[in-house]
Protein backbone atom coordinates (compact mmCIF):
# COMPACT_ATOMS: atom_id res chain seq x y z
CA MET A 1 0.00 0.00 0.00
CA ASN A 2 1.16 3.53 -0.79
CA LYS A 3 2.73 5.04 2.35
CA HIS A 4 0.42 8.04 2.16
CA PHE A 5 -2.64 5.81 2.09
CA LYS A 6 -1.22 3.97 5.10
CA GLN A 7 -0.80 7.27 6.92
CA ILE A 8 -4.42 8.30 6.34
CA TYR A 9 -5.70 4.82 7.13
CA LYS A 10 -3.80 4.91 10.42
CA LEU A 11 -5.23 8.34 11.27
CA SER A 12 -8.78 7.26 10.47
CA GLY A 13 -8.48 4.37 12.90
CA LYS A 14 -7.36 6.43 15.89
CA PRO A 15 -10.05 6.51 18.61
CA ILE A 16 -9.32 10.22 19.17
CA ARG A 17 -8.00 12.43 16.36
CA HIS A 18 -6.23 15.67 17.26
CA VAL A 19 -7.31 18.23 14.70
CA ILE A 20 -6.64 21.93 14.17
CA GLY A 21 -9.46 23.83 12.49
CA LEU A 22 -8.78 27.16 10.75
CA MET A 23 -11.43 29.71 9.81
CA SER A 24 -11.22 33.22 8.39
CA GLY A 25 -14.55 34.91 7.78
CA THR A 26 -15.77 37.83 5.72
CA SER A 27 -15.02 40.33 8.50
CA LEU A 28 -11.28 39.88 7.81
CA ASP A 29 -10.43 40.45 11.47
CA GLY A 30 -8.13 37.44 11.84
CA LEU A 31 -7.67 33.69 11.76
CA ASP A 32 -9.66 31.57 14.22
CA ILE A 33 -7.71 28.50 15.35
CA ALA A 34 -9.30 25.65 17.29
CA TYR A 35 -7.49 22.58 18.61
CA CYS A 36 -10.07 19.81 18.81
CA HIS A 37 -10.33 16.18 19.82
CA CYS A 38 -12.62 14.31 17.43
CA SER A 39 -14.06 10.86 18.05
CA GLU A 40 -17.14 8.75 17.49
CA GLN A 41 -18.60 10.46 20.56
CA GLY A 42 -18.35 13.91 18.99
CA LEU A 43 -16.00 16.87 19.12
CA GLU A 44 -14.33 18.60 22.05
CA VAL A 45 -12.65 21.99 21.74
CA LYS A 46 -9.51 21.80 23.86
CA LYS A 47 -7.91 25.16 22.94
CA TYR A 48 -8.81 28.09 20.73
CA LEU A 49 -7.70 31.60 19.87
CA THR A 50 -7.92 34.24 17.18
CA VAL A 51 -4.76 35.62 15.59
CA PRO A 52 -5.60 39.18 14.49
CA TYR A 53 -4.54 40.12 10.97
CA ASP A 54 -2.20 43.06 10.72
CA LYS A 55 -3.17 46.02 8.58
CA LYS A 56 -1.15 44.77 5.61
CA ILE A 57 -2.87 41.37 5.44
CA ARG A 58 -6.28 42.91 6.05
CA SER A 59 -5.68 45.45 3.28
CA LEU A 60 -4.54 42.76 0.84
CA LEU A 61 -7.60 40.63 1.59
CA ALA A 62 -9.95 43.58 1.29
CA SER A 63 -8.47 44.37 -2.13
CA VAL A 64 -9.59 40.99 -3.54
CA GLN A 65 -12.68 40.07 -1.51
CA SER A 66 -16.04 40.40 -3.25
CA LYS A 67 -14.64 42.59 -6.04
CA ASP A 68 -15.86 42.37 -9.64
CA GLN A 69 -12.34 42.96 -10.92
CA VAL A 70 -9.18 41.77 -9.18
CA PRO A 71 -5.53 41.73 -10.38
CA LEU A 72 -4.80 38.06 -10.99
CA GLY A 73 -1.26 38.50 -9.76
CA SER A 74 -2.48 39.70 -6.37
CA LEU A 75 -4.89 36.78 -6.09
CA CYS A 76 -2.19 34.30 -7.07
CA ILE A 77 0.33 35.67 -4.57
CA LEU A 78 -2.21 35.78 -1.73
CA ASN A 79 -3.18 32.16 -2.37
CA THR A 80 0.39 31.16 -1.51
CA LYS A 81 1.35 33.90 0.93
CA LEU A 82 -1.60 33.30 3.24
CA ALA A 83 -0.81 29.58 3.45
CA HIS A 84 2.63 30.39 4.85
CA SER A 85 1.11 32.96 7.22
CA TYR A 86 -1.36 30.33 8.42
CA ALA A 87 1.50 27.90 9.10
CA ALA A 88 3.27 30.57 11.16
CA PHE A 89 0.07 31.29 13.08
CA ILE A 90 -0.33 27.57 13.87
CA ARG A 91 3.22 27.38 15.21
CA MET A 92 2.50 30.46 17.34
CA ALA A 93 -0.68 28.89 18.72
CA LEU A 94 0.98 25.57 19.52
CA GLN A 95 3.75 27.37 21.38
CA LYS A 96 1.22 29.36 23.39
CA TRP A 97 -0.69 26.19 24.26
CA ASN A 98 2.50 24.27 25.18
CA LEU A 99 1.77 21.73 22.47
CA ASN A 100 4.16 20.14 20.00
CA HIS A 101 3.90 19.47 16.29
CA GLU A 102 3.41 15.78 17.14
CA ASP A 103 0.29 16.64 19.15
CA VAL A 104 -1.56 17.43 15.89
CA ASP A 105 -2.74 14.73 13.48
CA PHE A 106 -3.96 16.97 10.67
CA ILE A 107 -5.33 20.40 9.82
CA GLY A 108 -8.67 21.50 8.44
CA SER A 109 -8.47 24.80 6.56
CA HIS A 110 -11.44 26.72 5.21
CA GLY A 111 -9.32 29.35 3.47
CA GLN A 112 -10.54 32.84 2.66
CA THR A 113 -13.65 33.32 0.56
CA VAL A 114 -12.93 35.91 -2.11
CA PHE A 115 -16.17 35.54 -4.06
CA HIS A 116 -19.46 33.72 -3.59
CA PHE A 117 -21.85 33.80 -6.53
CA PRO A 118 -25.17 31.93 -6.19
CA THR A 119 -27.18 31.81 -9.41
CA LYS A 120 -30.28 29.98 -10.63
CA GLU A 121 -28.15 27.72 -12.83
CA ARG A 122 -25.36 26.84 -10.39
CA THR A 123 -23.61 28.42 -7.43
CA ALA A 124 -19.94 29.30 -7.86
CA THR A 125 -17.65 30.03 -4.94
CA LEU A 126 -13.92 30.62 -4.56
CA GLN A 127 -11.72 30.26 -1.49
CA ILE A 128 -7.98 30.91 -1.49
CA VAL A 129 -5.13 29.59 0.73
CA ASP A 130 -3.69 26.60 -1.09
CA GLY A 131 -3.84 23.29 0.77
CA ASP A 132 -0.58 21.95 -0.66
CA GLN A 133 1.29 25.10 0.31
CA LEU A 134 -0.10 24.89 3.86
CA ALA A 135 0.70 21.17 4.15
CA VAL A 136 4.32 21.69 3.13
CA ALA A 137 4.74 24.82 5.26
CA SER A 138 3.20 23.19 8.34
CA GLY A 139 4.52 19.66 7.84
CA LEU A 140 1.04 18.25 8.44
CA PRO A 141 -1.74 16.77 6.28
CA VAL A 142 -4.34 19.38 5.34
CA VAL A 143 -7.99 18.98 4.37
CA SER A 144 -9.33 22.06 2.58
CA ASP A 145 -11.69 23.39 -0.10
CA PHE A 146 -14.88 22.06 1.51
CA ARG A 147 -17.41 24.07 -0.48
CA GLN A 148 -16.72 22.87 -4.03
CA LYS A 149 -18.26 19.38 -3.72
CA HIS A 150 -21.32 20.96 -2.08
CA THR A 151 -21.88 23.19 -5.13
CA ALA A 152 -20.96 20.38 -7.56
CA VAL A 153 -24.04 18.38 -6.49
CA GLY A 154 -26.32 21.41 -6.68
CA GLY A 155 -25.93 22.83 -3.17
CA GLU A 156 -25.35 26.48 -2.33
CA GLY A 157 -21.90 25.84 -0.88
CA ALA A 158 -22.97 27.81 2.20
CA PRO A 159 -23.66 27.68 5.01
CA LEU A 160 -21.95 24.42 5.98
CA VAL A 161 -22.33 24.72 9.74
CA SER A 162 -25.63 22.83 9.85
CA LEU A 163 -23.73 19.65 8.95
CA MET A 164 -22.06 19.83 12.34
CA ASP A 165 -25.07 21.28 14.12
CA GLU A 166 -27.29 18.40 13.06
CA ALA A 167 -24.71 15.76 13.93
CA LEU A 168 -23.87 17.14 17.37
CA PHE A 169 -26.76 19.25 18.62
CA ARG A 170 -30.08 17.92 17.32
CA ASP A 171 -32.35 16.86 20.18
CA ALA A 172 -35.03 14.18 20.13
CA LYS A 173 -37.69 16.37 21.75
CA ILE A 174 -36.60 20.02 21.62
CA ALA A 175 -36.46 22.20 18.50
CA ARG A 176 -33.35 24.36 18.28
CA MET A 177 -32.29 27.35 16.21
CA LEU A 178 -28.54 27.97 15.98
CA LEU A 179 -27.54 31.39 14.65
CA ASN A 180 -24.14 32.51 13.54
CA LEU A 181 -23.87 36.28 13.32
CA GLY A 182 -20.62 36.86 11.45
CA GLY A 183 -20.31 39.18 8.47
CA ILE A 184 -23.30 37.39 6.96
CA ALA A 185 -25.93 35.81 9.21
CA ASN A 186 -26.77 32.15 8.86
CA LEU A 187 -28.88 29.69 10.80
CA SER A 188 -29.42 26.00 11.37
CA TRP A 189 -33.01 25.01 12.10
CA LEU A 190 -32.99 21.73 14.02
CA PRO A 191 -36.55 20.53 14.57
CA SER A 192 -36.76 17.73 17.12
CA SER A 193 -35.73 14.44 15.56
CA ASN A 194 -38.97 12.90 16.81
CA SER A 195 -40.96 15.38 14.71
CA GLY A 196 -39.81 13.92 11.40
CA SER A 197 -39.27 17.44 10.03
CA GLU A 198 -36.21 18.31 7.98
CA VAL A 199 -33.23 20.36 9.06
CA VAL A 200 -32.92 23.72 7.28
CA SER A 201 -29.64 25.54 6.74
CA SER A 202 -29.56 29.00 5.19
CA ASP A 203 -28.05 32.43 5.11
CA THR A 204 -30.50 35.10 6.24
CA GLY A 205 -28.77 38.26 4.98
CA PRO A 206 -26.33 40.70 6.60
CA ALA A 207 -25.23 40.44 10.23
CA ASN A 208 -22.22 42.65 10.92
CA THR A 209 -20.88 43.35 7.44
CA LEU A 210 -22.87 46.53 6.68
CA ILE A 211 -22.50 47.88 10.20
CA ASN A 212 -18.74 47.29 10.14
CA GLU A 213 -18.35 48.96 6.75
CA ALA A 214 -20.25 52.02 7.94
CA MET A 215 -18.24 52.18 11.16
CA THR A 216 -14.97 52.03 9.23
CA LEU A 217 -15.99 54.65 6.68
CA TYR A 218 -17.58 57.20 9.00
CA PHE A 219 -15.99 56.58 12.39
CA GLY A 220 -12.63 54.95 11.65
CA LYS A 221 -13.52 51.94 13.80
CA GLU A 222 -13.73 48.28 12.85
CA TYR A 223 -17.10 47.62 14.51
CA ASP A 224 -19.78 49.17 16.72
CA LYS A 225 -18.74 48.05 20.20
CA ASP A 226 -21.82 47.07 22.25
CA GLY A 227 -23.99 48.88 19.68
CA GLU A 228 -22.95 52.21 21.21
CA VAL A 229 -23.18 54.23 17.98
CA ALA A 230 -26.47 52.58 16.96
CA ARG A 231 -27.98 53.59 20.30
CA GLN A 232 -27.18 57.22 19.55
CA GLY A 233 -28.84 57.17 16.14
CA GLN A 234 -32.41 57.26 14.89
CA VAL A 235 -33.70 54.27 12.92
CA ASN A 236 -35.36 55.01 9.58
CA ASN A 237 -37.96 52.24 9.72
CA GLU A 238 -39.35 52.99 6.27
CA PHE A 239 -35.92 52.45 4.75
CA VAL A 240 -35.56 49.18 6.66
CA LYS A 241 -38.89 48.03 5.22
CA ALA A 242 -37.73 49.01 1.72
CA LEU A 243 -34.52 47.00 2.10
CA LEU A 244 -36.53 43.95 3.15
CA TYR A 245 -38.33 44.06 -0.22
CA ASP A 246 -35.13 42.94 -1.93
CA ASP A 247 -35.55 39.78 -4.01
CA PHE A 248 -33.13 37.89 -1.76
CA PHE A 249 -35.66 37.91 1.05
CA LYS A 250 -38.34 36.49 -1.26
CA LYS A 251 -36.25 33.46 -2.25
CA LYS A 252 -37.06 30.09 -0.79
CA PHE A 253 -34.80 28.47 1.79
CA PRO A 254 -32.05 27.33 1.64
CA LYS A 255 -30.20 30.25 0.09
CA SER A 256 -26.84 31.92 0.40
CA THR A 257 -25.41 35.39 -0.06
CA GLY A 258 -22.33 37.46 0.70
CA GLN A 259 -20.68 40.85 0.56
CA GLU A 260 -20.94 40.68 -3.21
CA MET A 261 -24.55 41.73 -2.65
CA PHE A 262 -24.79 43.24 0.82
CA ASN A 263 -22.20 45.99 0.87
CA LEU A 264 -22.23 49.71 1.57
CA GLY A 265 -22.31 50.50 -2.15
CA TYR A 266 -25.62 48.64 -2.36
CA ILE A 267 -26.97 50.63 0.61
CA HIS A 268 -25.88 53.98 -0.85
CA TYR A 269 -27.49 53.06 -4.17
CA GLN A 270 -30.78 52.23 -2.41
CA MET A 271 -30.62 55.48 -0.44
CA GLN A 272 -30.08 57.49 -3.61
CA SER A 273 -32.85 55.66 -5.45
CA LEU A 274 -35.34 56.27 -2.64
CA GLY A 275 -34.22 59.80 -1.82
CA VAL A 276 -33.13 58.81 1.68
CA TYR A 277 -30.47 60.80 3.53
CA LEU A 278 -29.05 59.55 6.81
CA GLN A 279 -26.48 61.01 9.16
CA PRO A 280 -23.71 58.48 10.00
CA LYS A 281 -25.12 57.57 13.42
CA ASP A 282 -28.60 57.20 11.95
CA LEU A 283 -27.18 54.99 9.20
CA VAL A 284 -25.51 52.68 11.73
CA ALA A 285 -28.75 52.52 13.75
CA THR A 286 -30.75 51.75 10.61
CA LEU A 287 -28.33 49.06 9.40
CA THR A 288 -28.41 47.47 12.86
CA GLN A 289 -32.21 47.34 12.70
CA PHE A 290 -31.99 45.90 9.18
CA THR A 291 -29.88 43.05 10.57
CA ILE A 292 -32.34 42.45 13.40
CA GLU A 293 -35.40 42.43 11.15
CA SER A 294 -33.90 40.28 8.40
CA VAL A 295 -32.62 37.64 10.84
CA ALA A 296 -35.92 37.60 12.75
CA LEU A 297 -37.87 37.32 9.50
CA ALA A 298 -35.96 34.19 8.51
CA MET A 299 -36.28 32.68 11.98
CA LYS A 300 -40.05 33.16 11.94
CA LYS A 301 -40.53 31.80 8.43
CA ILE A 302 -38.44 28.70 9.05
CA SER A 303 -39.73 27.85 12.54
CA ASN A 304 -43.33 28.33 11.35
CA SER A 305 -44.74 29.13 14.83
CA ILE A 306 -43.02 26.14 16.47
CA SER A 307 -41.50 26.99 19.85
CA PHE A 308 -37.73 26.58 20.02
CA GLU A 309 -34.65 27.36 22.06
CA TRP A 310 -31.95 29.36 20.31
CA TYR A 311 -28.21 29.79 20.49
CA VAL A 312 -25.94 32.46 19.02
CA SER A 313 -22.29 32.52 17.96
CA GLY A 314 -20.23 35.00 15.94
CA GLY A 315 -19.33 38.62 16.53
CA GLY A 316 -22.96 39.76 16.52
CA LEU A 317 -23.38 38.00 19.86
CA TYR A 318 -21.45 40.88 21.42
CA ASN A 319 -23.55 43.62 19.83
CA THR A 320 -26.10 44.20 22.58
CA MET A 321 -28.38 46.17 20.26
CA ILE A 322 -28.70 43.22 17.89
CA MET A 323 -29.25 40.74 20.71
CA GLU A 324 -31.87 42.90 22.44
CA GLY A 325 -33.69 43.33 19.16
CA LEU A 326 -33.78 39.60 18.47
CA ARG A 327 -34.94 38.76 21.98
CA ALA A 328 -37.82 41.22 21.57
CA HIS A 329 -39.02 39.23 18.55
CA PHE A 330 -38.97 35.92 20.45
CA PRO A 331 -39.99 36.62 24.06
CA ASP A 332 -41.39 33.10 24.52
CA CYS A 333 -38.38 31.27 23.05
CA PRO A 334 -35.49 30.90 25.51
CA GLN A 335 -32.05 31.98 24.38
CA ARG A 336 -29.41 29.55 25.66
CA ASN A 337 -25.65 29.93 25.96
CA ILE A 338 -23.97 27.87 23.24
CA ASP A 339 -21.35 26.84 25.81
CA GLU A 340 -24.08 24.55 27.16
CA LEU A 341 -23.71 22.52 23.96
CA GLY A 342 -20.00 22.10 24.58
CA ILE A 343 -18.53 24.58 22.09
CA PRO A 344 -17.43 28.13 23.00
CA PRO A 345 -19.15 30.66 20.70
CA ASP A 346 -15.88 32.19 19.49
CA ALA A 347 -14.53 28.76 18.52
CA LYS A 348 -17.56 27.41 16.68
CA GLU A 349 -16.59 28.16 13.08
CA ALA A 350 -13.03 26.89 13.48
CA ALA A 351 -14.45 23.82 15.26
CA LEU A 352 -16.73 23.27 12.26
CA ILE A 353 -13.70 23.10 9.96
CA ALA A 354 -12.01 20.61 12.30
CA PHE A 355 -15.24 18.56 12.27
CA LEU A 356 -15.44 18.57 8.46
CA ALA A 357 -11.76 17.68 8.10
CA ASP A 358 -12.17 14.78 10.51
CA ALA A 359 -15.26 13.60 8.63
CA MET A 360 -13.25 13.48 5.41
CA ILE A 361 -10.43 11.50 7.04
CA VAL A 362 -12.73 8.90 8.66
CA GLY A 363 -15.02 8.63 5.61
CA LYS A 364 -18.14 10.23 7.02
CA LYS A 365 -20.54 11.45 4.33
CA PHE A 366 -23.26 14.08 4.34
CA LEU A 367 -26.61 14.22 2.58
CA VAL A 368 -26.65 17.22 0.21
CA ASN A 369 -29.33 17.67 -2.41
CA LYS A 370 -30.38 14.02 -1.92
CA ARG A 371 -26.83 12.73 -2.50
CA GLU A 372 -24.37 11.35 0.03
CA ILE A 373 -21.04 13.07 -0.45
CA SER A 374 -17.72 13.67 1.26
CA LEU A 375 -16.37 17.21 1.53
CA GLY A 376 -12.81 18.46 1.25
CA LYS A 377 -9.57 17.74 -0.57
CA LEU A 378 -6.51 16.17 1.00
CA SER A 379 -3.02 17.66 0.74
CA LEU A 380 0.07 15.89 2.10
CA SER A 381 3.31 17.43 3.27
CA ASP A 382 5.53 15.31 0.99
């Protein structure tokens, strides 16, 4: 047997696999790293941290993310450069955690989404950070590029988190809604398994992306801490209602979106078209309300009046304005701390990538568009 096949076969047979999951989202704030133990019993996050991107990396990523035109040279260089940066970040994390290279079996890497393009014919999506480059630079096997197989069989390629949510968190009797409020908001609807109803996974629209863009442009800050600026502004409710008439919100679930659609240019165009003028603080308040209303709208449509408990992860969890607004929509549905499910909220997306990488190594498949498929591509260090 080929020595590489032997290596993977040996890993797949370990009762506990030690996996590092890497996730970088649309907010471009840094790389989330989670060190996880994966087994037949589930997944346990042992260590996690976020390595903030410096201004140079953030600027380079912003220059290629969700742009209609991008210099191919810049994209090509970033695909390689980021892999070596990731390897350095992993070494930094291991040192901080007092772990050795030998304490890691393999890496799961999501990469950086630079464009996500759902269409009626077929969804196309592109993530950079080359798996081979990362494998060689880190000296460890790497599983990456998880979204392509999903789109190849007719899926949206996003969100993927419901694959883990269903496997780990679905309850026999209790319906659950798991929200992730990153740049874009997504949810996993987990009706009780006894109900016979299907799991739904979908993006809902913007979470933090529009707010963060406005904060950067008008206030020179990366985000609205605790919703402080939004609290000082006046919401234009008519403009919020107008934004909710967008065709995206009329599409059936599941659906996906990204900054290609929901960006500040889109908002300014809508303002100009409707003759709306907003002071910066009022704009932040209005965009915050837009996030609240669009997420709540999706939650109500999908749950269809069924009572549920709900959990939140992602940066939006720390925006008290968003959280207060969502709670007001669901006063009879208890919000639970996602730590109760065994995963810290800040580690969830990186843990997802570790989960998907482990699934690929052990041969676990997922049902997507009525087909059982594996996700991810394997890169070896030699």
